[in-house]
PDB file of C-alpha atoms in Angstrom:
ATOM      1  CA  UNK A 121      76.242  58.865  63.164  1.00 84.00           C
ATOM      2  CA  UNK A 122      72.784  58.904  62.619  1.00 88.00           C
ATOM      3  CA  UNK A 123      70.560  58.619  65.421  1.00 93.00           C
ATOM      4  CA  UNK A 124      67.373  57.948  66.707  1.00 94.00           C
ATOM      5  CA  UNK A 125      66.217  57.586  70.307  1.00 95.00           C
ATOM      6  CA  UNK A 126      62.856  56.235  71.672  1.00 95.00           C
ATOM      7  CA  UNK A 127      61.482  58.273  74.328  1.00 94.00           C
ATOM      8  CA  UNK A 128      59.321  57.905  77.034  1.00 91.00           C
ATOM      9  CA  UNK A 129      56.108  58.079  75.462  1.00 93.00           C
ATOM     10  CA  UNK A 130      57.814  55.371  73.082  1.00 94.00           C
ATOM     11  CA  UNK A 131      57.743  58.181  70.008  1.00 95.00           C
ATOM     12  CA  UNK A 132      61.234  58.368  67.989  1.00 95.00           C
ATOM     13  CA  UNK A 133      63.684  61.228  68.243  1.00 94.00           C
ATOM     14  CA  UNK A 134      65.956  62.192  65.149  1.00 93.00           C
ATOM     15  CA  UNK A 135      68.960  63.214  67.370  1.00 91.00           C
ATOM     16  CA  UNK A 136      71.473  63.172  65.164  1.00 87.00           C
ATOM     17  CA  UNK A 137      71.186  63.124  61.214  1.00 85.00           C
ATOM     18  CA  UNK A 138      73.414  62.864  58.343  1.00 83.00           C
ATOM     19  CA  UNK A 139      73.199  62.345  54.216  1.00 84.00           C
ATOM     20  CA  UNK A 140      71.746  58.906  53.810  1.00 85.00           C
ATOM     21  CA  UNK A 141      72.295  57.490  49.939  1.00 82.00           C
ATOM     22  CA  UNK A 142      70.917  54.817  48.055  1.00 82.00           C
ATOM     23  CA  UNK A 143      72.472  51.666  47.811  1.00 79.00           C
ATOM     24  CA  UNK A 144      75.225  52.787  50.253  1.00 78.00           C
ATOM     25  CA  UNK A 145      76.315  50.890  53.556  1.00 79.00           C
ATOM     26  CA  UNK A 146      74.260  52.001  56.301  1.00 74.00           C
ATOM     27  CA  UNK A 147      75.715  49.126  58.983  1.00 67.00           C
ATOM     28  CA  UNK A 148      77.610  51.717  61.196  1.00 68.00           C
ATOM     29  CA  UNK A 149      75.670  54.872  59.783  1.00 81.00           C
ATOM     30  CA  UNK A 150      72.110  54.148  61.937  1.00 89.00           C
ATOM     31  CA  UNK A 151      71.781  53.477  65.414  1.00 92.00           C
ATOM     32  CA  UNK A 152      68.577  53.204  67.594  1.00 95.00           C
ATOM     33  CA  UNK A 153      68.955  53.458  71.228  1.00 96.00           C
ATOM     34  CA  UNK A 154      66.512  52.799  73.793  1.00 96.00           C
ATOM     35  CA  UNK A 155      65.964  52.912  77.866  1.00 95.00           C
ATOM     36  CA  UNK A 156      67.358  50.171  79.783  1.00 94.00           C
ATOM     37  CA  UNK A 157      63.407  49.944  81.293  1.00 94.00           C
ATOM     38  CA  UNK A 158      60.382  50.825  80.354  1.00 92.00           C
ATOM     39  CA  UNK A 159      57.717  51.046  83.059  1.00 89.00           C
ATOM     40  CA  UNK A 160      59.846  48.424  84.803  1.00 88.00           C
ATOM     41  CA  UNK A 161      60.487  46.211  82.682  1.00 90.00           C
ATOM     42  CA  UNK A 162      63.928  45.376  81.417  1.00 92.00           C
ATOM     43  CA  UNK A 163      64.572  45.948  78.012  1.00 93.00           C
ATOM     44  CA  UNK A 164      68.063  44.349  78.381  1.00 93.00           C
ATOM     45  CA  UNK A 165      67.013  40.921  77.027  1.00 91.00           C
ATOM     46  CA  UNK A 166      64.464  42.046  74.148  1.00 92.00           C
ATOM     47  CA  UNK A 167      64.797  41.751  70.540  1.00 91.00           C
ATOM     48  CA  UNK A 168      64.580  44.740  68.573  1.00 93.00           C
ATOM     49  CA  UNK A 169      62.729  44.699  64.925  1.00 92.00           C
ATOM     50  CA  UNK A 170      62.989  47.338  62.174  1.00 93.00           C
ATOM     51  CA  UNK A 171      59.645  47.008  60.036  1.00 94.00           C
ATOM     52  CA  UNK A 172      59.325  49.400  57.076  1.00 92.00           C
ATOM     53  CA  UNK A 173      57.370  49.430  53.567  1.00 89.00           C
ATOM     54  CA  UNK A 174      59.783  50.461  50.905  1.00 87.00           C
ATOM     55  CA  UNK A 175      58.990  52.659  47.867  1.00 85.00           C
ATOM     56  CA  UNK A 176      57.724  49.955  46.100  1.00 84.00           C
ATOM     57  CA  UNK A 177      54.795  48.581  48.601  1.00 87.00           C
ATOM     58  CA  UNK A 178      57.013  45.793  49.974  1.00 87.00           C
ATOM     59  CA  UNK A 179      57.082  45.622  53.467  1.00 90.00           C
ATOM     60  CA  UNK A 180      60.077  44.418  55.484  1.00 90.00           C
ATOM     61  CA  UNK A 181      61.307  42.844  59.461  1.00 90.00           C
ATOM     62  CA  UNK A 182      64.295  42.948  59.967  1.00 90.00           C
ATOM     63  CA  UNK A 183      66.544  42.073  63.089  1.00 91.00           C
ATOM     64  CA  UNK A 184      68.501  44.713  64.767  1.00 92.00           C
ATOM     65  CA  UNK A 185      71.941  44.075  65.979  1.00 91.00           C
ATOM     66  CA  UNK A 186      72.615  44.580  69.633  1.00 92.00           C
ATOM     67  CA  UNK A 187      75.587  46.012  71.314  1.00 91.00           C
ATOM     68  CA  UNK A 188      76.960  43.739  73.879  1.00 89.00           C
ATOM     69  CA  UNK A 189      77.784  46.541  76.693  1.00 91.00           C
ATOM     70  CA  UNK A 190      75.213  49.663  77.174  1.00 92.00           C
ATOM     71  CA  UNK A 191      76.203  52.960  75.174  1.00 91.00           C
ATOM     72  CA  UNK A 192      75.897  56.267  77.503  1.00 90.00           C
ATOM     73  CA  UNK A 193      73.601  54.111  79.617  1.00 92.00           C
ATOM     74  CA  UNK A 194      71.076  53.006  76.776  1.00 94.00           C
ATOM     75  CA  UNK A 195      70.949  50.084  75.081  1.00 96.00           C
ATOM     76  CA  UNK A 196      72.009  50.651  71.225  1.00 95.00           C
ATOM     77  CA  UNK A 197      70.662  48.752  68.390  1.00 95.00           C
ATOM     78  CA  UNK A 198      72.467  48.773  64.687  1.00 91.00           C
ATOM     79  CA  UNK A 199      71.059  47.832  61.257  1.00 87.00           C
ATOM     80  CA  UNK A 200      72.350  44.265  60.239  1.00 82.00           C
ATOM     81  CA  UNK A 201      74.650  44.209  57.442  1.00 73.00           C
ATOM     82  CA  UNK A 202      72.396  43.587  54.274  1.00 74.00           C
ATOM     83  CA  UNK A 203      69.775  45.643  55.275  1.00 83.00           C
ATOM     84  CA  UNK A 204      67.487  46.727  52.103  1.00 83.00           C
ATOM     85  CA  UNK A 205      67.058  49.875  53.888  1.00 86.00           C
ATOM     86  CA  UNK A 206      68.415  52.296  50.941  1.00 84.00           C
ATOM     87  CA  UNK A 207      67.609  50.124  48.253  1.00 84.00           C
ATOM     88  CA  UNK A 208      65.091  52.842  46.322  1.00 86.00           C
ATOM     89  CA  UNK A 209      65.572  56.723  46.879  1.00 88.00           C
ATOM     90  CA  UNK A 210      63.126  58.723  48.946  1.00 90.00           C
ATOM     91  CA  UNK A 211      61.093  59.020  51.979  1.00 91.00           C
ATOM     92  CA  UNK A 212      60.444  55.789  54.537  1.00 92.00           C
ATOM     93  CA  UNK A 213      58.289  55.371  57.271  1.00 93.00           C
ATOM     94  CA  UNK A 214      60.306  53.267  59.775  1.00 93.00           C
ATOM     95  CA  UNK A 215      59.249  51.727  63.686  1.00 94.00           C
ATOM     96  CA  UNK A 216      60.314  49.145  65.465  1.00 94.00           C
ATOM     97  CA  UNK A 217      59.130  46.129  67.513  1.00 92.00           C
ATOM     98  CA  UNK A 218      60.590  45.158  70.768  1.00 92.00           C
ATOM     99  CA  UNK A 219      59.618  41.394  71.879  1.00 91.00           C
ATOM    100  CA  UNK A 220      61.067  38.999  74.691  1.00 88.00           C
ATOM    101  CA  UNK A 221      59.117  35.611  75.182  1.00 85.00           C
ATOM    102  CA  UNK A 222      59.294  34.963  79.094  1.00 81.00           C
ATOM    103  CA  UNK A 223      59.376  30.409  79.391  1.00 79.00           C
ATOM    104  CA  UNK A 224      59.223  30.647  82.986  1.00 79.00           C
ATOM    105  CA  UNK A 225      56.033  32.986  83.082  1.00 77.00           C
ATOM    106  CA  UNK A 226      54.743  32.022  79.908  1.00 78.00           C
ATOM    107  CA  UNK A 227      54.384  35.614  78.605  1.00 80.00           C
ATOM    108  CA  UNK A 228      55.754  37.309  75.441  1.00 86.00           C
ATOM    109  CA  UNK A 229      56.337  40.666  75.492  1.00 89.00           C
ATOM    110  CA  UNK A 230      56.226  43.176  72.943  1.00 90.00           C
ATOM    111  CA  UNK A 231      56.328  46.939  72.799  1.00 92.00           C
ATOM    112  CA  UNK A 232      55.654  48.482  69.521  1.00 94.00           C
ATOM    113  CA  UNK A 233      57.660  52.593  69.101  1.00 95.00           C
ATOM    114  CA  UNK A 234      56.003  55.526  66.791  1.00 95.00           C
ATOM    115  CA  UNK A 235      57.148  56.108  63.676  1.00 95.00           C
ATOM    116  CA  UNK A 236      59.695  58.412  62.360  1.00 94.00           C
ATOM    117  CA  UNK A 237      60.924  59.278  58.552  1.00 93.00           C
ATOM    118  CA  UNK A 238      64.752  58.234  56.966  1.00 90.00           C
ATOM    119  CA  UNK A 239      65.025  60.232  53.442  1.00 90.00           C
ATOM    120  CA  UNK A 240      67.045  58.135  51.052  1.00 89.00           C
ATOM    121  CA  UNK A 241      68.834  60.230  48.118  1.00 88.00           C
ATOM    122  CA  UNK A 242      68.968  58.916  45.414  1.00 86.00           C
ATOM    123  CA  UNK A 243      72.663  57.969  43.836  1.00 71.00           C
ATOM    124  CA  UNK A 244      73.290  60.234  40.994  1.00 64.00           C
ATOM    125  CA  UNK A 245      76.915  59.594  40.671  1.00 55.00           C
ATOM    126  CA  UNK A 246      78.385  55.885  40.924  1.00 51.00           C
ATOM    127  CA  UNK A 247      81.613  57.245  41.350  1.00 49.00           C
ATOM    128  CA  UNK A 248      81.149  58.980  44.564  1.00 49.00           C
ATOM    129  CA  UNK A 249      81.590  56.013  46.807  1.00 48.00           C
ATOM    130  CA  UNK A 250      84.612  54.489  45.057  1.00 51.00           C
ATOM    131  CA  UNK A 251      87.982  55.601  46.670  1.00 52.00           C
ATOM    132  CA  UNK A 252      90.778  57.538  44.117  1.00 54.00           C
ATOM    133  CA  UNK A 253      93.055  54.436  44.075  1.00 56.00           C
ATOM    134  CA  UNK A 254      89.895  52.451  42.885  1.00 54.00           C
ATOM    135  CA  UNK A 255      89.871  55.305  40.177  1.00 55.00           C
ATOM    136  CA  UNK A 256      93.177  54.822  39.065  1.00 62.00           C
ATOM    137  CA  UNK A 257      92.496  50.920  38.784  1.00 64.00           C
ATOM    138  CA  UNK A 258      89.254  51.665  36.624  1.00 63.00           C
ATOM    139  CA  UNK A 259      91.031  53.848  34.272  1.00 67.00           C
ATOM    140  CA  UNK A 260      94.145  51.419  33.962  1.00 67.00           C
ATOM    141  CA  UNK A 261      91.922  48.804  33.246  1.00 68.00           C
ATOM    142  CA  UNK A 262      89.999  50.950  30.562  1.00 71.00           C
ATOM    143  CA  UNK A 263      93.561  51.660  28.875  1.00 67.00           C
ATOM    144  CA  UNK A 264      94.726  48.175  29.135  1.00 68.00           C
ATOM    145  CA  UNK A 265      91.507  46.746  27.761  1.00 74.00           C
ATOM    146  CA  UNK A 266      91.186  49.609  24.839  1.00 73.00           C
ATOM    147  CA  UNK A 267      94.601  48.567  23.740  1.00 70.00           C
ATOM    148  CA  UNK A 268      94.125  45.407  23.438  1.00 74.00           C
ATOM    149  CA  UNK A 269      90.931  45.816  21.342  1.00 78.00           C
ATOM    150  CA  UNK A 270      93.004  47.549  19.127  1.00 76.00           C
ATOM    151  CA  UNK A 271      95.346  45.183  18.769  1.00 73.00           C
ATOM    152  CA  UNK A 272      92.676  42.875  17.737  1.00 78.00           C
ATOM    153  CA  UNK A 273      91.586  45.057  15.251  1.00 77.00           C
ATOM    154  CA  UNK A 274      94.671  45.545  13.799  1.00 74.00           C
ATOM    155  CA  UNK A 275      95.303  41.425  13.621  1.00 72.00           C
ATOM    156  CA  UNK A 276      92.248  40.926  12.303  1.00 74.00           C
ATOM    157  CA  UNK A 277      92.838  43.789   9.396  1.00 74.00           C
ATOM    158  CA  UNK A 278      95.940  42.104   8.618  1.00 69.00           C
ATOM    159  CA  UNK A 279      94.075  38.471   8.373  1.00 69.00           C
ATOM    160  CA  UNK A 280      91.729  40.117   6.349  1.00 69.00           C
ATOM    161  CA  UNK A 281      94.459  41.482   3.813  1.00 67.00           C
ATOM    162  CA  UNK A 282      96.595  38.357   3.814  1.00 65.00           C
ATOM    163  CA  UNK A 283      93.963  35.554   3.688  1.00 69.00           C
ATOM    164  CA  UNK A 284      93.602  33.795   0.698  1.00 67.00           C
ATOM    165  CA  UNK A 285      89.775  33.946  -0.497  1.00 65.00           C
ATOM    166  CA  UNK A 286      90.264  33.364  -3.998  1.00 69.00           C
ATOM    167  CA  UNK A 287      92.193  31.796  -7.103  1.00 70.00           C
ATOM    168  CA  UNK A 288      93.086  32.871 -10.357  1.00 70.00           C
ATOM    169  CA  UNK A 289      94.629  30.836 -13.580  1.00 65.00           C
ATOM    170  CA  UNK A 290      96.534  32.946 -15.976  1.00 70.00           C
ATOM    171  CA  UNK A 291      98.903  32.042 -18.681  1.00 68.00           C
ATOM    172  CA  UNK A 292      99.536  28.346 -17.486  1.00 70.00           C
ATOM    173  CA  UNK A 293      99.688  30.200 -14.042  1.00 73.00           C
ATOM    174  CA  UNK A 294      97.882  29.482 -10.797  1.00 70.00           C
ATOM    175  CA  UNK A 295      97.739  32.353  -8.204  1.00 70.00           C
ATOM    176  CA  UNK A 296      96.028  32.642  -4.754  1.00 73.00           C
ATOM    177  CA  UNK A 297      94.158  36.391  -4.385  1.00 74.00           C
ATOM    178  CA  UNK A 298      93.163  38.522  -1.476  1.00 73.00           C
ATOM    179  CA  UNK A 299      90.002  40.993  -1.879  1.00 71.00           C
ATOM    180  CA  UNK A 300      91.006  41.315  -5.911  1.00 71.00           C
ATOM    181  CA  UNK A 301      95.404  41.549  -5.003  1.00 75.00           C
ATOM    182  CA  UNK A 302      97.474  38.897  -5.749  1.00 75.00           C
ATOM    183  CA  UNK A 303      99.344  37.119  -2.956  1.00 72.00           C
ATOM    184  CA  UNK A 304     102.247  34.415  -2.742  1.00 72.00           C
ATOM    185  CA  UNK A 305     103.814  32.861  -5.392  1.00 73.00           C
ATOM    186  CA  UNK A 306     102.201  32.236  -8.315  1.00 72.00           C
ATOM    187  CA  UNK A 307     102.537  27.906  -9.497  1.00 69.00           C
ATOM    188  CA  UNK A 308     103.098  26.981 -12.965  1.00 68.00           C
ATOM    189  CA  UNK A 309     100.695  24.137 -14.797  1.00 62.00           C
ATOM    190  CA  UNK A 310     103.096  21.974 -17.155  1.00 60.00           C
ATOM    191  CA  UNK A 311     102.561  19.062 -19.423  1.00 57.00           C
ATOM    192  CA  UNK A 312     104.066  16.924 -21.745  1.00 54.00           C
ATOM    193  CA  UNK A 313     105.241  13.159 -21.763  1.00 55.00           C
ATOM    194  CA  UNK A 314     108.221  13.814 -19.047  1.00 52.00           C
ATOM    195  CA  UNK A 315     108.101  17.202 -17.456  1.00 54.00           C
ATOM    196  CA  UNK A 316     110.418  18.390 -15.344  1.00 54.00           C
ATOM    197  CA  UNK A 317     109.082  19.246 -12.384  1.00 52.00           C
ATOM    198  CA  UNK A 318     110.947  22.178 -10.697  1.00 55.00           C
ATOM    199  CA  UNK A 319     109.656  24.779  -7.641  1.00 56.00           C
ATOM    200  CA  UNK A 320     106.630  26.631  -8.183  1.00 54.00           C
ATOM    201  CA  UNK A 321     105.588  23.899 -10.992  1.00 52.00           C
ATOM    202  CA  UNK A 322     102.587  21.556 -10.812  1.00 49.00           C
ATOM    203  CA  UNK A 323     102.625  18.738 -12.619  1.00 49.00           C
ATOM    204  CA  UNK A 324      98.474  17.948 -14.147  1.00 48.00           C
ATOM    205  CA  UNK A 325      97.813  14.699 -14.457  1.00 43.00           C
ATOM    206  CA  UNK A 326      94.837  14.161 -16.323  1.00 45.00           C
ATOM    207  CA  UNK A 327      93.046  10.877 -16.479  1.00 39.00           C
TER     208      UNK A 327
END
């Protein structure tokens, strides 16, 4: 895990380091731990604050999380779950603020650390952080979804061959058309003073 310790002179100590990426979870990846006392005074009961200024210029406070029991007799400190920590690649510049407002003295205290530097790299593969059975899903979901895009296109070829977008009169004969082709059955136009009307006939009454 990485690691970084404030010393005596309140300066931060890289202890332990590891490949930090962009946009990854860094929740149980960064811990900060600190002295029970400094100069005396308990540090137990103070709130620790990660302030930063991201690759962009915007700076940032945010709250530490703090470990209920001590961890090899320091008190330990974790980023908070939607830290924007790794949110752009490259170098930060990263300290933190302890404070602890005393109501029965009517004293806050606050201890400010050095600084120290957390390289971000930047994400070059999205892949990398998605698990092999995730893989499998992805590509059974391309394979569903590209087959059923190409059923589509295959309905809407037929459509397209069997819809009627025209009509043509030949020879006493009416006939519905698809792109120039003939399609159906064609319906004959008779006349007189008693037709007989029989299937595929149309009687014209004109008036």
């Amino acid at each position: 895990m990485y690691t970084i310790i404030m010393n005596s002179d309140k300066s931060l100590t890289q202890t332990t380091t590891s490949t930090l990426f962009q946009r990854e979870n860094l929740v149980d990846k960064i811990q900060f731990l600190f002295p029970e006392f400094y100069n005396d005074i308990d540090l137990n009961d103070f709130i620790a604050t990660l302030k930063y200024i991201d690759q962009a210029n915007i700076p940032h406070a945010e709250i530490l999380q703090k470990d209920d029991e001590l961890y090899k007799n320091k008190i330990r400190f974790s980023l908070p779950i939607d830290t924007d920590l790794n949110t752009y690649a490259g170098d930060i510049q990263i300290r933190i603020t302890l404070i602890k407002v005393d109501m029965d003295t009517k004293k806050q205290y606050v201890l400010h650390t050095g600084e120290t530097t957390i390289s971000i790299l930047p994400l070059k593969d999205y892949y990398n952080f998605v698990p092999d059975e995730s893989l499998e899903f992805v590509d059974q979901l391309v394979g569903s979804l590209t087959s059923k895009i190409e059923a589509t296109e295959k309905l809407a070829e037929a459509y397209d061959k069997n819809k009627a977008d025209n009509i043509t009169y030949e020879g006493n004969k009416i006939q519905l058309t698809s792109n120039g082709l003939k399609i159906g059955d064609s319906i004959t136009i008779i006349g007189g003073d008693d037709p007989v009307i029989t299937d595929n006939e149309l009687e014209v009454v004109e008036f």
